[in-house]
PDB file of C-alpha atoms in Angstrom:
ATOM      1  CA  MET A   1    -106.449-100.455  70.004  1.00 43.00           C
ATOM      2  CA  PHE A   2    -105.702 -96.937  68.671  1.00 35.00           C
ATOM      3  CA  LYS A   3    -101.938 -97.535  68.969  1.00 38.00           C
ATOM      4  CA  SER A   4    -102.315-100.883  67.261  1.00 40.00           C
ATOM      5  CA  LEU A   5    -104.080 -99.325  64.280  1.00 36.00           C
ATOM      6  CA  ILE A   6    -101.347 -96.655  63.966  1.00 39.00           C
ATOM      7  CA  SER A   7     -98.691 -99.371  64.056  1.00 44.00           C
ATOM      8  CA  ARG A   8    -100.429-101.368  61.358  1.00 45.00           C
ATOM      9  CA  ARG A   9    -100.861 -98.250  59.167  1.00 44.00           C
ATOM     10  CA  ASN A  10     -97.193 -97.335  59.600  1.00 47.00           C
ATOM     11  CA  ALA A  11     -96.119-100.876  58.711  1.00 47.00           C
ATOM     12  CA  LEU A  12     -98.317-100.802  55.545  1.00 44.00           C
ATOM     13  CA  ARG A  13     -96.872 -97.391  54.558  1.00 47.00           C
ATOM     14  CA  ALA A  14     -93.348 -98.670  55.087  1.00 47.00           C
ATOM     15  CA  ALA A  15     -94.046-101.769  52.980  1.00 47.00           C
ATOM     16  CA  ALA A  16     -95.523 -99.621  50.203  1.00 45.00           C
ATOM     17  CA  LEU A  17     -92.510 -97.329  50.281  1.00 44.00           C
ATOM     18  CA  THR A  18     -90.214-100.299  50.065  1.00 47.00           C
ATOM     19  CA  VAL A  19     -92.047-101.702  47.013  1.00 45.00           C
ATOM     20  CA  ALA A  20     -91.944 -98.268  45.381  1.00 47.00           C
ATOM     21  CA  ALA A  21     -88.261 -97.932  46.091  1.00 46.00           C
ATOM     22  CA  VAL A  22     -87.527-101.335  44.614  1.00 43.00           C
ATOM     23  CA  SER A  23     -89.626-100.548  41.557  1.00 46.00           C
ATOM     24  CA  PHE A  24     -87.859 -97.222  41.111  1.00 47.00           C
ATOM     25  CA  CYS A  25     -84.430 -98.838  41.388  1.00 47.00           C
ATOM     26  CA  GLY A  26     -85.430-101.442  38.832  1.00 46.00           C
ATOM     27  CA  TYR A  27     -86.642 -98.695  36.483  1.00 47.00           C
ATOM     28  CA  ALA A  28     -83.543 -96.568  37.051  1.00 51.00           C
ATOM     29  CA  HIS A  29     -81.270 -99.483  36.202  1.00 62.00           C
ATOM     30  CA  ALA A  30     -83.097-100.692  33.131  1.00 82.00           C
ATOM     31  CA  GLU A  31     -80.588-101.833  30.561  1.00 90.00           C
ATOM     32  CA  SER A  32     -79.779 -99.343  27.834  1.00 94.00           C
ATOM     33  CA  THR A  33     -79.447-100.260  24.161  1.00 95.00           C
ATOM     34  CA  LEU A  34     -75.659-100.165  24.532  1.00 96.00           C
ATOM     35  CA  GLU A  35     -75.671-102.465  27.579  1.00 95.00           C
ATOM     36  CA  LYS A  36     -78.025-104.929  25.873  1.00 96.00           C
ATOM     37  CA  ALA A  37     -75.812-104.987  22.728  1.00 96.00           C
ATOM     38  CA  LYS A  38     -72.659-105.590  24.765  1.00 95.00           C
ATOM     39  CA  ALA A  39     -74.332-108.387  26.671  1.00 95.00           C
ATOM     40  CA  ALA A  40     -75.688-109.996  23.520  1.00 95.00           C
ATOM     41  CA  GLY A  41     -72.537-109.436  21.444  1.00 95.00           C
ATOM     42  CA  TYR A  42     -74.475-107.990  18.501  1.00 95.00           C
ATOM     43  CA  ILE A  43     -76.616-105.006  17.420  1.00 98.00           C
ATOM     44  CA  ARG A  44     -79.108-104.409  14.600  1.00 97.00           C
ATOM     45  CA  ILE A  45     -78.266-101.853  11.911  1.00 97.00           C
ATOM     46  CA  GLY A  46     -80.606-100.521   9.195  1.00 97.00           C
ATOM     47  CA  PHE A  47     -79.414-100.020   5.624  1.00 96.00           C
ATOM     48  CA  ALA A  48     -81.063 -99.119   2.333  1.00 94.00           C
ATOM     49  CA  ASN A  49     -79.188-101.024  -0.412  1.00 90.00           C
ATOM     50  CA  GLU A  50     -77.538 -97.922  -1.833  1.00 88.00           C
ATOM     51  CA  ALA A  51     -74.063 -98.761  -3.083  1.00 87.00           C
ATOM     52  CA  PRO A  52     -71.430 -97.790  -2.110  1.00 89.00           C
ATOM     53  CA  PHE A  53     -72.872 -96.441   1.172  1.00 92.00           C
ATOM     54  CA  GLY A  54     -74.592 -99.600   2.410  1.00 94.00           C
ATOM     55  CA  PHE A  55     -75.703-102.657   0.495  1.00 93.00           C
ATOM     56  CA  ALA A  56     -75.964-106.424   0.413  1.00 93.00           C
ATOM     57  CA  THR A  57     -73.870-108.440  -2.026  1.00 91.00           C
ATOM     58  CA  PRO A  58     -75.519-111.212  -4.121  1.00 91.00           C
ATOM     59  CA  ASP A  59     -74.265-113.789  -1.554  1.00 89.00           C
ATOM     60  CA  GLY A  60     -75.879-111.832   1.279  1.00 87.00           C
ATOM     61  CA  LYS A  61     -72.875-110.082   2.762  1.00 91.00           C
ATOM     62  CA  LEU A  62     -73.613-106.671   4.313  1.00 94.00           C
ATOM     63  CA  THR A  63     -71.009-104.142   3.120  1.00 95.00           C
ATOM     64  CA  GLY A  64     -70.570-100.512   1.977  1.00 95.00           C
ATOM     65  CA  GLU A  65     -68.858 -97.547   3.641  1.00 96.00           C
ATOM     66  CA  ALA A  66     -71.328 -97.210   6.500  1.00 97.00           C
ATOM     67  CA  PRO A  67     -71.746-100.906   7.488  1.00 97.00           C
ATOM     68  CA  GLU A  68     -67.978-101.512   7.246  1.00 97.00           C
ATOM     69  CA  VAL A  69     -67.122 -98.482   9.377  1.00 98.00           C
ATOM     70  CA  ALA A  70     -69.922 -99.395  11.790  1.00 98.00           C
ATOM     71  CA  LYS A  71     -68.618-102.971  12.142  1.00 97.00           C
ATOM     72  CA  ALA A  72     -65.060-101.737  12.803  1.00 98.00           C
ATOM     73  CA  VAL A  73     -66.166 -99.153  15.364  1.00 98.00           C
ATOM     74  CA  LEU A  74     -68.623-101.488  17.146  1.00 98.00           C
ATOM     75  CA  LYS A  75     -65.917-104.184  17.399  1.00 97.00           C
ATOM     76  CA  LYS A  76     -63.709-101.675  19.203  1.00 97.00           C
ATOM     77  CA  MET A  77     -66.667-101.058  21.572  1.00 97.00           C
ATOM     78  CA  GLY A  78     -66.891-104.750  22.394  1.00 96.00           C
ATOM     79  CA  ILE A  79     -69.820-105.556  20.031  1.00 97.00           C
ATOM     80  CA  ALA A  80     -68.491-108.193  17.690  1.00 95.00           C
ATOM     81  CA  GLU A  81     -71.425-108.723  15.259  1.00 95.00           C
ATOM     82  CA  VAL A  82     -74.114-106.778  13.472  1.00 96.00           C
ATOM     83  CA  ASP A  83     -77.540-107.843  12.188  1.00 95.00           C
ATOM     84  CA  GLY A  84     -78.478-106.009   8.971  1.00 95.00           C
ATOM     85  CA  VAL A  85     -82.071-104.906   8.429  1.00 95.00           C
ATOM     86  CA  LEU A  86     -82.859-103.859   4.865  1.00 95.00           C
ATOM     87  CA  THR A  87     -85.435-101.102   4.334  1.00 94.00           C
ATOM     88  CA  GLU A  88     -86.245 -98.341   1.863  1.00 93.00           C
ATOM     89  CA  PHE A  89     -84.298 -95.125   2.496  1.00 92.00           C
ATOM     90  CA  GLY A  90     -87.395 -93.166   3.356  1.00 92.00           C
ATOM     91  CA  SER A  91     -88.300 -95.709   6.017  1.00 96.00           C
ATOM     92  CA  LEU A  92     -84.944 -95.677   7.843  1.00 97.00           C
ATOM     93  CA  ILE A  93     -85.814 -92.992  10.415  1.00 97.00           C
ATOM     94  CA  PRO A  94     -89.320 -94.383  11.148  1.00 97.00           C
ATOM     95  CA  GLY A  95     -87.805 -97.847  11.428  1.00 97.00           C
ATOM     96  CA  LEU A  96     -85.146 -96.652  13.897  1.00 98.00           C
ATOM     97  CA  LYS A  97     -87.715 -94.861  16.032  1.00 98.00           C
ATOM     98  CA  ALA A  98     -89.996 -97.897  15.994  1.00 97.00           C
ATOM     99  CA  GLY A  99     -87.153-100.141  17.265  1.00 97.00           C
ATOM    100  CA  ARG A 100     -86.774-102.293  14.114  1.00 97.00           C
ATOM    101  CA  PHE A 101     -83.015-101.665  14.434  1.00 98.00           C
ATOM    102  CA  ASP A 102     -80.746 -99.618  16.701  1.00 98.00           C
ATOM    103  CA  ILE A 103     -78.381 -97.765  14.298  1.00 98.00           C
ATOM    104  CA  ILE A 104     -78.883 -96.357  10.843  1.00 98.00           C
ATOM    105  CA  ALA A 105     -75.799 -97.322   8.793  1.00 98.00           C
ATOM    106  CA  ALA A 106     -76.704 -96.004   5.324  1.00 96.00           C
ATOM    107  CA  GLY A 107     -74.477 -92.982   4.751  1.00 94.00           C
ATOM    108  CA  MET A 108     -77.374 -90.730   5.701  1.00 95.00           C
ATOM    109  CA  PHE A 109     -76.705 -87.004   5.260  1.00 93.00           C
ATOM    110  CA  ILE A 110     -76.847 -84.996   8.468  1.00 96.00           C
ATOM    111  CA  ASN A 111     -79.146 -81.971   8.270  1.00 94.00           C
ATOM    112  CA  PRO A 112     -81.289 -79.869  10.663  1.00 96.00           C
ATOM    113  CA  LYS A 113     -84.598 -81.599   9.726  1.00 95.00           C
ATOM    114  CA  ARG A 114     -83.201 -85.030  10.453  1.00 97.00           C
ATOM    115  CA  CYS A 115     -81.411 -83.818  13.578  1.00 98.00           C
ATOM    116  CA  ALA A 116     -84.816 -82.811  14.970  1.00 98.00           C
ATOM    117  CA  GLU A 117     -85.949 -86.431  14.748  1.00 98.00           C
ATOM    118  CA  ILE A 118     -82.887 -88.487  15.645  1.00 98.00           C
ATOM    119  CA  ALA A 119     -79.359 -88.197  17.061  1.00 98.00           C
ATOM    120  CA  PHE A 120     -76.323 -88.439  14.760  1.00 98.00           C
ATOM    121  CA  SER A 121     -72.748 -89.518  15.188  1.00 98.00           C
ATOM    122  CA  GLU A 122     -69.976 -87.246  13.927  1.00 98.00           C
ATOM    123  CA  PRO A 123     -69.796 -87.497  10.121  1.00 97.00           C
ATOM    124  CA  SER A 124     -67.734 -90.252   8.550  1.00 97.00           C
ATOM    125  CA  TYR A 125     -67.413 -88.690   5.081  1.00 94.00           C
ATOM    126  CA  GLY A 126     -68.168 -85.575   2.986  1.00 91.00           C
ATOM    127  CA  ILE A 127     -69.183 -85.711  -0.696  1.00 89.00           C
ATOM    128  CA  GLY A 128     -70.763 -83.703  -3.535  1.00 88.00           C
ATOM    129  CA  GLN A 129     -73.399 -84.514  -6.205  1.00 93.00           C
ATOM    130  CA  ALA A 130     -73.637 -85.873  -9.748  1.00 94.00           C
ATOM    131  CA  MET A 131     -76.340 -86.960 -12.191  1.00 97.00           C
ATOM    132  CA  LEU A 132     -76.934 -90.145 -14.085  1.00 98.00           C
ATOM    133  CA  VAL A 133     -77.754 -89.509 -17.749  1.00 98.00           C
ATOM    134  CA  ALA A 134     -78.181 -91.509 -20.984  1.00 98.00           C
ATOM    135  CA  LYS A 135     -74.934 -92.407 -22.746  1.00 98.00           C
ATOM    136  CA  GLY A 136     -73.531 -89.411 -24.542  1.00 98.00           C
ATOM    137  CA  ASN A 137     -75.665 -87.044 -22.382  1.00 98.00           C
ATOM    138  CA  PRO A 138     -78.016 -86.117 -25.255  1.00 97.00           C
ATOM    139  CA  LYS A 139     -79.888 -83.467 -23.223  1.00 97.00           C
ATOM    140  CA  GLY A 140     -76.642 -81.748 -22.153  1.00 98.00           C
ATOM    141  CA  VAL A 141     -77.397 -82.130 -18.469  1.00 98.00           C
ATOM    142  CA  LYS A 142     -74.830 -80.385 -16.222  1.00 97.00           C
ATOM    143  CA  ASP A 143     -76.572 -80.013 -12.863  1.00 97.00           C
ATOM    144  CA  TYR A 144     -79.905 -78.900 -11.408  1.00 97.00           C
ATOM    145  CA  SER A 145     -79.714 -75.613 -13.291  1.00 97.00           C
ATOM    146  CA  THR A 146     -80.212 -77.499 -16.590  1.00 98.00           C
ATOM    147  CA  PHE A 147     -83.661 -78.532 -15.383  1.00 98.00           C
ATOM    148  CA  ALA A 148     -84.530 -75.147 -13.966  1.00 97.00           C
ATOM    149  CA  SER A 149     -83.894 -73.578 -17.380  1.00 96.00           C
ATOM    150  CA  ASN A 150     -85.820 -76.281 -19.323  1.00 97.00           C
ATOM    151  CA  LYS A 151     -89.171 -77.158 -17.772  1.00 96.00           C
ATOM    152  CA  ASP A 152     -89.706 -80.013 -20.233  1.00 97.00           C
ATOM    153  CA  LEU A 153     -86.964 -82.062 -18.590  1.00 98.00           C
ATOM    154  CA  LYS A 154     -87.721 -84.545 -15.803  1.00 98.00           C
ATOM    155  CA  LEU A 155     -85.390 -85.473 -12.899  1.00 98.00           C
ATOM    156  CA  ALA A 156     -85.589 -88.711 -10.893  1.00 98.00           C
ATOM    157  CA  VAL A 157     -84.713 -88.606  -7.184  1.00 97.00           C
ATOM    158  CA  MET A 158     -84.827 -91.215  -4.435  1.00 94.00           C
ATOM    159  CA  ALA A 159     -87.726 -90.895  -1.953  1.00 92.00           C
ATOM    160  CA  GLY A 160     -86.678 -89.517   1.381  1.00 88.00           C
ATOM    161  CA  ALA A 161     -83.212 -88.390   0.165  1.00 88.00           C
ATOM    162  CA  VAL A 162     -81.900 -84.823   0.058  1.00 89.00           C
ATOM    163  CA  GLU A 163     -82.008 -84.454  -3.751  1.00 94.00           C
ATOM    164  CA  SER A 164     -85.724 -83.550  -3.792  1.00 94.00           C
ATOM    165  CA  GLY A 165     -84.881 -80.553  -1.596  1.00 94.00           C
ATOM    166  CA  TYR A 166     -82.010 -79.564  -3.870  1.00 96.00           C
ATOM    167  CA  ALA A 167     -84.403 -79.707  -6.859  1.00 97.00           C
ATOM    168  CA  LYS A 168     -86.861 -77.398  -5.119  1.00 96.00           C
ATOM    169  CA  ASP A 169     -84.090 -74.952  -4.146  1.00 96.00           C
ATOM    170  CA  ALA A 170     -82.890 -74.898  -7.758  1.00 97.00           C
ATOM    171  CA  GLY A 171     -86.330 -73.891  -8.966  1.00 97.00           C
ATOM    172  CA  LEU A 172     -87.621 -77.175 -10.443  1.00 97.00           C
ATOM    173  CA  SER A 173     -91.399 -77.590 -10.465  1.00 97.00           C
ATOM    174  CA  ALA A 174     -93.056 -80.471  -8.662  1.00 95.00           C
ATOM    175  CA  GLU A 175     -94.134 -81.882 -12.073  1.00 97.00           C
ATOM    176  CA  GLN A 176     -90.451 -82.149 -13.142  1.00 98.00           C
ATOM    177  CA  VAL A 177     -89.460 -84.357 -10.205  1.00 98.00           C
ATOM    178  CA  ILE A 178     -90.065 -88.100 -10.198  1.00 97.00           C
ATOM    179  CA  SER A 179     -89.719 -89.705  -6.733  1.00 97.00           C
ATOM    180  CA  LEU A 180     -88.591 -93.393  -6.777  1.00 97.00           C
ATOM    181  CA  PRO A 181     -87.802 -95.936  -4.011  1.00 94.00           C
ATOM    182  CA  ASP A 182     -84.253 -97.089  -4.818  1.00 93.00           C
ATOM    183  CA  GLN A 183     -81.200 -96.969  -7.119  1.00 94.00           C
ATOM    184  CA  SER A 184     -82.395 -99.635  -9.532  1.00 95.00           C
ATOM    185  CA  SER A 185     -85.593 -97.635 -10.108  1.00 97.00           C
ATOM    186  CA  LEU A 186     -83.520 -94.499 -10.834  1.00 98.00           C
ATOM    187  CA  VAL A 187     -81.384 -96.365 -13.384  1.00 98.00           C
ATOM    188  CA  ALA A 188     -84.475 -97.910 -15.050  1.00 98.00           C
ATOM    189  CA  ALA A 189     -86.152 -94.516 -15.334  1.00 98.00           C
ATOM    190  CA  VAL A 190     -83.126 -92.981 -17.121  1.00 98.00           C
ATOM    191  CA  GLN A 191     -82.681 -96.046 -19.372  1.00 98.00           C
ATOM    192  CA  ALA A 192     -86.356 -96.007 -20.363  1.00 98.00           C
ATOM    193  CA  GLY A 193     -86.380 -92.247 -20.986  1.00 97.00           C
ATOM    194  CA  ARG A 194     -88.971 -91.608 -18.262  1.00 98.00           C
ATOM    195  CA  ALA A 195     -86.424 -89.323 -16.665  1.00 98.00           C
ATOM    196  CA  ASP A 196     -83.748 -87.237 -18.370  1.00 98.00           C
ATOM    197  CA  ALA A 197     -81.436 -87.700 -15.410  1.00 98.00           C
ATOM    198  CA  ALA A 198     -81.296 -89.085 -11.877  1.00 98.00           C
ATOM    199  CA  ALA A 199     -79.621 -87.200  -9.034  1.00 97.00           C
ATOM    200  CA  LEU A 200     -77.667 -88.706  -6.137  1.00 95.00           C
ATOM    201  CA  THR A 201     -74.259 -88.342  -4.495  1.00 90.00           C
ATOM    202  CA  ALA A 202     -71.297 -88.479  -6.833  1.00 90.00           C
ATOM    203  CA  LEU A 203     -70.149 -91.896  -5.530  1.00 84.00           C
ATOM    204  CA  SER A 204     -73.550 -93.473  -5.915  1.00 89.00           C
ATOM    205  CA  ILE A 205     -73.968 -92.153  -9.492  1.00 94.00           C
ATOM    206  CA  ALA A 206     -70.466 -93.371 -10.423  1.00 89.00           C
ATOM    207  CA  GLU A 207     -71.298 -96.835  -9.093  1.00 88.00           C
ATOM    208  CA  MET A 208     -74.624 -96.944 -10.894  1.00 94.00           C
ATOM    209  CA  ALA A 209     -73.010 -95.816 -14.212  1.00 95.00           C
ATOM    210  CA  LYS A 210     -70.327 -98.502 -13.850  1.00 91.00           C
ATOM    211  CA  LYS A 211     -72.831-101.310 -13.433  1.00 92.00           C
ATOM    212  CA  ALA A 212     -75.655-100.335 -15.816  1.00 96.00           C
ATOM    213  CA  GLU A 213     -75.929-100.316 -19.580  1.00 96.00           C
ATOM    214  CA  GLY A 214     -76.538 -97.177 -21.648  1.00 98.00           C
ATOM    215  CA  VAL A 215     -75.887 -94.609 -18.918  1.00 98.00           C
ATOM    216  CA  GLU A 216     -73.062 -92.469 -17.641  1.00 97.00           C
ATOM    217  CA  SER A 217     -72.269 -89.929 -14.921  1.00 95.00           C
ATOM    218  CA  THR A 218     -72.015 -86.169 -15.360  1.00 95.00           C
ATOM    219  CA  GLU A 219     -69.064 -84.388 -13.803  1.00 89.00           C
ATOM    220  CA  PRO A 220     -69.502 -84.082  -9.999  1.00 89.00           C
ATOM    221  CA  PHE A 221     -70.541 -80.645  -8.649  1.00 89.00           C
ATOM    222  CA  GLY A 222     -70.643 -79.096  -5.216  1.00 86.00           C
ATOM    223  CA  GLU A 223     -73.162 -76.206  -5.468  1.00 89.00           C
ATOM    224  CA  VAL A 224     -76.892 -75.838  -6.060  1.00 93.00           C
ATOM    225  CA  ALA A 225     -78.467 -72.388  -6.369  1.00 91.00           C
ATOM    226  CA  GLY A 226     -75.253 -70.814  -5.070  1.00 90.00           C
ATOM    227  CA  LYS A 227     -75.151 -72.977  -1.943  1.00 86.00           C
ATOM    228  CA  SER A 228     -72.745 -75.800  -1.071  1.00 83.00           C
ATOM    229  CA  VAL A 229     -74.279 -79.233  -1.415  1.00 84.00           C
ATOM    230  CA  LYS A 230     -71.300 -81.135  -0.135  1.00 85.00           C
ATOM    231  CA  GLY A 231     -73.136 -83.571   2.082  1.00 87.00           C
ATOM    232  CA  HIS A 232     -71.764 -85.161   5.203  1.00 94.00           C
ATOM    233  CA  GLY A 233     -73.001 -88.593   6.152  1.00 96.00           C
ATOM    234  CA  GLY A 234     -73.154 -90.137   9.597  1.00 98.00           C
ATOM    235  CA  PHE A 235     -74.828 -92.833  11.696  1.00 98.00           C
ATOM    236  CA  GLY A 236     -78.283 -92.339  13.133  1.00 98.00           C
ATOM    237  CA  PHE A 237     -79.458 -93.224  16.647  1.00 98.00           C
ATOM    238  CA  ARG A 238     -82.559 -92.785  18.784  1.00 98.00           C
ATOM    239  CA  LYS A 239     -82.264 -89.638  20.859  1.00 97.00           C
ATOM    240  CA  GLU A 240     -82.623 -91.520  24.124  1.00 97.00           C
ATOM    241  CA  ASP A 241     -79.592 -93.743  23.328  1.00 97.00           C
ATOM    242  CA  LYS A 242     -77.129 -91.096  24.513  1.00 97.00           C
ATOM    243  CA  ASP A 243     -74.596 -93.539  25.989  1.00 97.00           C
ATOM    244  CA  LEU A 244     -74.509 -95.496  22.704  1.00 98.00           C
ATOM    245  CA  VAL A 245     -73.936 -92.313  20.662  1.00 98.00           C
ATOM    246  CA  GLU A 246     -71.172 -91.181  23.049  1.00 98.00           C
ATOM    247  CA  ALA A 247     -69.356 -94.530  23.006  1.00 98.00           C
ATOM    248  CA  PHE A 248     -69.693 -94.814  19.226  1.00 98.00           C
ATOM    249  CA  ASN A 249     -68.411 -91.254  18.638  1.00 98.00           C
ATOM    250  CA  LYS A 250     -65.400 -91.820  20.859  1.00 98.00           C
ATOM    251  CA  GLU A 251     -64.247 -94.770  18.784  1.00 98.00           C
ATOM    252  CA  LEU A 252     -65.352 -93.302  15.421  1.00 98.00           C
ATOM    253  CA  THR A 253     -63.425 -90.022  15.755  1.00 97.00           C
ATOM    254  CA  ALA A 254     -60.272 -91.871  16.739  1.00 98.00           C
ATOM    255  CA  PHE A 255     -60.719 -94.244  13.795  1.00 98.00           C
ATOM    256  CA  LEU A 256     -61.366 -91.798  10.892  1.00 97.00           C
ATOM    257  CA  GLY A 257     -58.388 -91.005   8.760  1.00 95.00           C
ATOM    258  CA  THR A 258     -56.169 -93.773  10.162  1.00 97.00           C
ATOM    259  CA  PRO A 259     -54.460 -96.247   7.791  1.00 97.00           C
ATOM    260  CA  GLU A 260     -56.893 -98.897   9.048  1.00 97.00           C
ATOM    261  CA  HIS A 261     -59.870 -96.758   8.149  1.00 97.00           C
ATOM    262  CA  LEU A 262     -58.580 -95.736   4.708  1.00 96.00           C
ATOM    263  CA  ALA A 263     -57.686 -99.326   3.799  1.00 97.00           C
ATOM    264  CA  LEU A 264     -61.274-100.301   4.658  1.00 96.00           C
ATOM    265  CA  VAL A 265     -63.068 -97.609   2.630  1.00 95.00           C
ATOM    266  CA  GLU A 266     -60.774 -96.977  -0.349  1.00 93.00           C
ATOM    267  CA  PRO A 267     -61.904-100.145  -2.194  1.00 93.00           C
ATOM    268  CA  LEU A 268     -65.449 -98.703  -1.903  1.00 91.00           C
ATOM    269  CA  GLY A 269     -64.437 -95.419  -3.586  1.00 86.00           C
ATOM    270  CA  PHE A 270     -63.808 -93.396  -0.489  1.00 87.00           C
ATOM    271  CA  GLY A 271     -60.427 -92.046   0.593  1.00 83.00           C
ATOM    272  CA  LYS A 272     -58.587 -89.042   1.995  1.00 86.00           C
ATOM    273  CA  GLY A 273     -60.495 -86.743  -0.374  1.00 80.00           C
ATOM    274  CA  TYR A 274     -63.807 -87.824   1.242  1.00 87.00           C
ATOM    275  CA  LEU A 275     -62.929 -87.176   4.873  1.00 90.00           C
ATOM    276  CA  PRO A 276     -65.405 -84.853   6.643  1.00 91.00           C
ATOM    277  CA  ASN A 277     -64.587 -81.167   7.233  1.00 87.00           C
ATOM    278  CA  LYS A 278     -67.663 -80.292   9.344  1.00 91.00           C
ATOM    279  CA  THR A 279     -68.936 -81.377  12.736  1.00 96.00           C
ATOM    280  CA  THR A 280     -72.401 -82.720  13.533  1.00 97.00           C
ATOM    281  CA  ALA A 281     -73.101 -79.606  15.595  1.00 97.00           C
ATOM    282  CA  GLN A 282     -72.420 -77.432  12.505  1.00 95.00           C
ATOM    283  CA  LEU A 283     -74.491 -79.654  10.211  1.00 95.00           C
ATOM    284  CA  CYS A 284     -77.468 -79.809  12.621  1.00 96.00           C
ATOM    285  CA  ALA A 285     -77.341 -75.991  12.851  1.00 95.00           C
ATOM    286  CA  GLY A 286     -77.493 -75.785   9.027  1.00 89.00           C
ATOM    287  CA  GLU A 287     -73.980 -74.407   8.692  1.00 84.00           C
TER     288      GLU A 287
END
């Protein structure tokens, strides 16, 4: 009887261990985001409708520097299609972390604060700043220093973008800064006189000035308060998607600067002069 009980207990323990081992193996081999995307043949990318970085055309085509580069790189990885998910710029990182999409393709600048929240690819471009002003630039806006020296002036920035930080660094008061959700809101604020200028990257401002009435771009600039503001944009990923980041970076770094890459981005205003000159490690370290 005693031996029979021991045998039964041992058998139950063995069965429990087997179930645990099977469960562990199933957990250990759970499909990664990269594996799922390869199997499905598509992946979801988040963008913020900010031309020329990432935007949808009137007929619904997803384009811009980031989506076009992402599509080319992902195709080389064996992922033939992308599904675009439109969201406000300030909601891109929360949306990525919540699983609404798997890659941020919006030309997002790489900086230490964002690096603490998500993983980034190597940068795909580097660019300075400019300001959108009323035609003829009646207030004589040059850069952020114009606002720092005249507290009556107001500057519009896009919520969640780096320009609000630049404004603070330059000495603008909180009352001088108007935070708005998107490019069209920035243009409208300058056109209506609610803001004396709007700040964004030089390419975005040039695109906005080209399409809107009664506004123009200032000359691009690369420094704010004595510090370089040449921003480097890359693609955002969840930190746990390490294999996806690694595979993406491998193809991206081989692609950048090639004739194929330049032919793809030059029609969008990018070219050899916009190639990155810093690494993600440097940018995440604040260098």
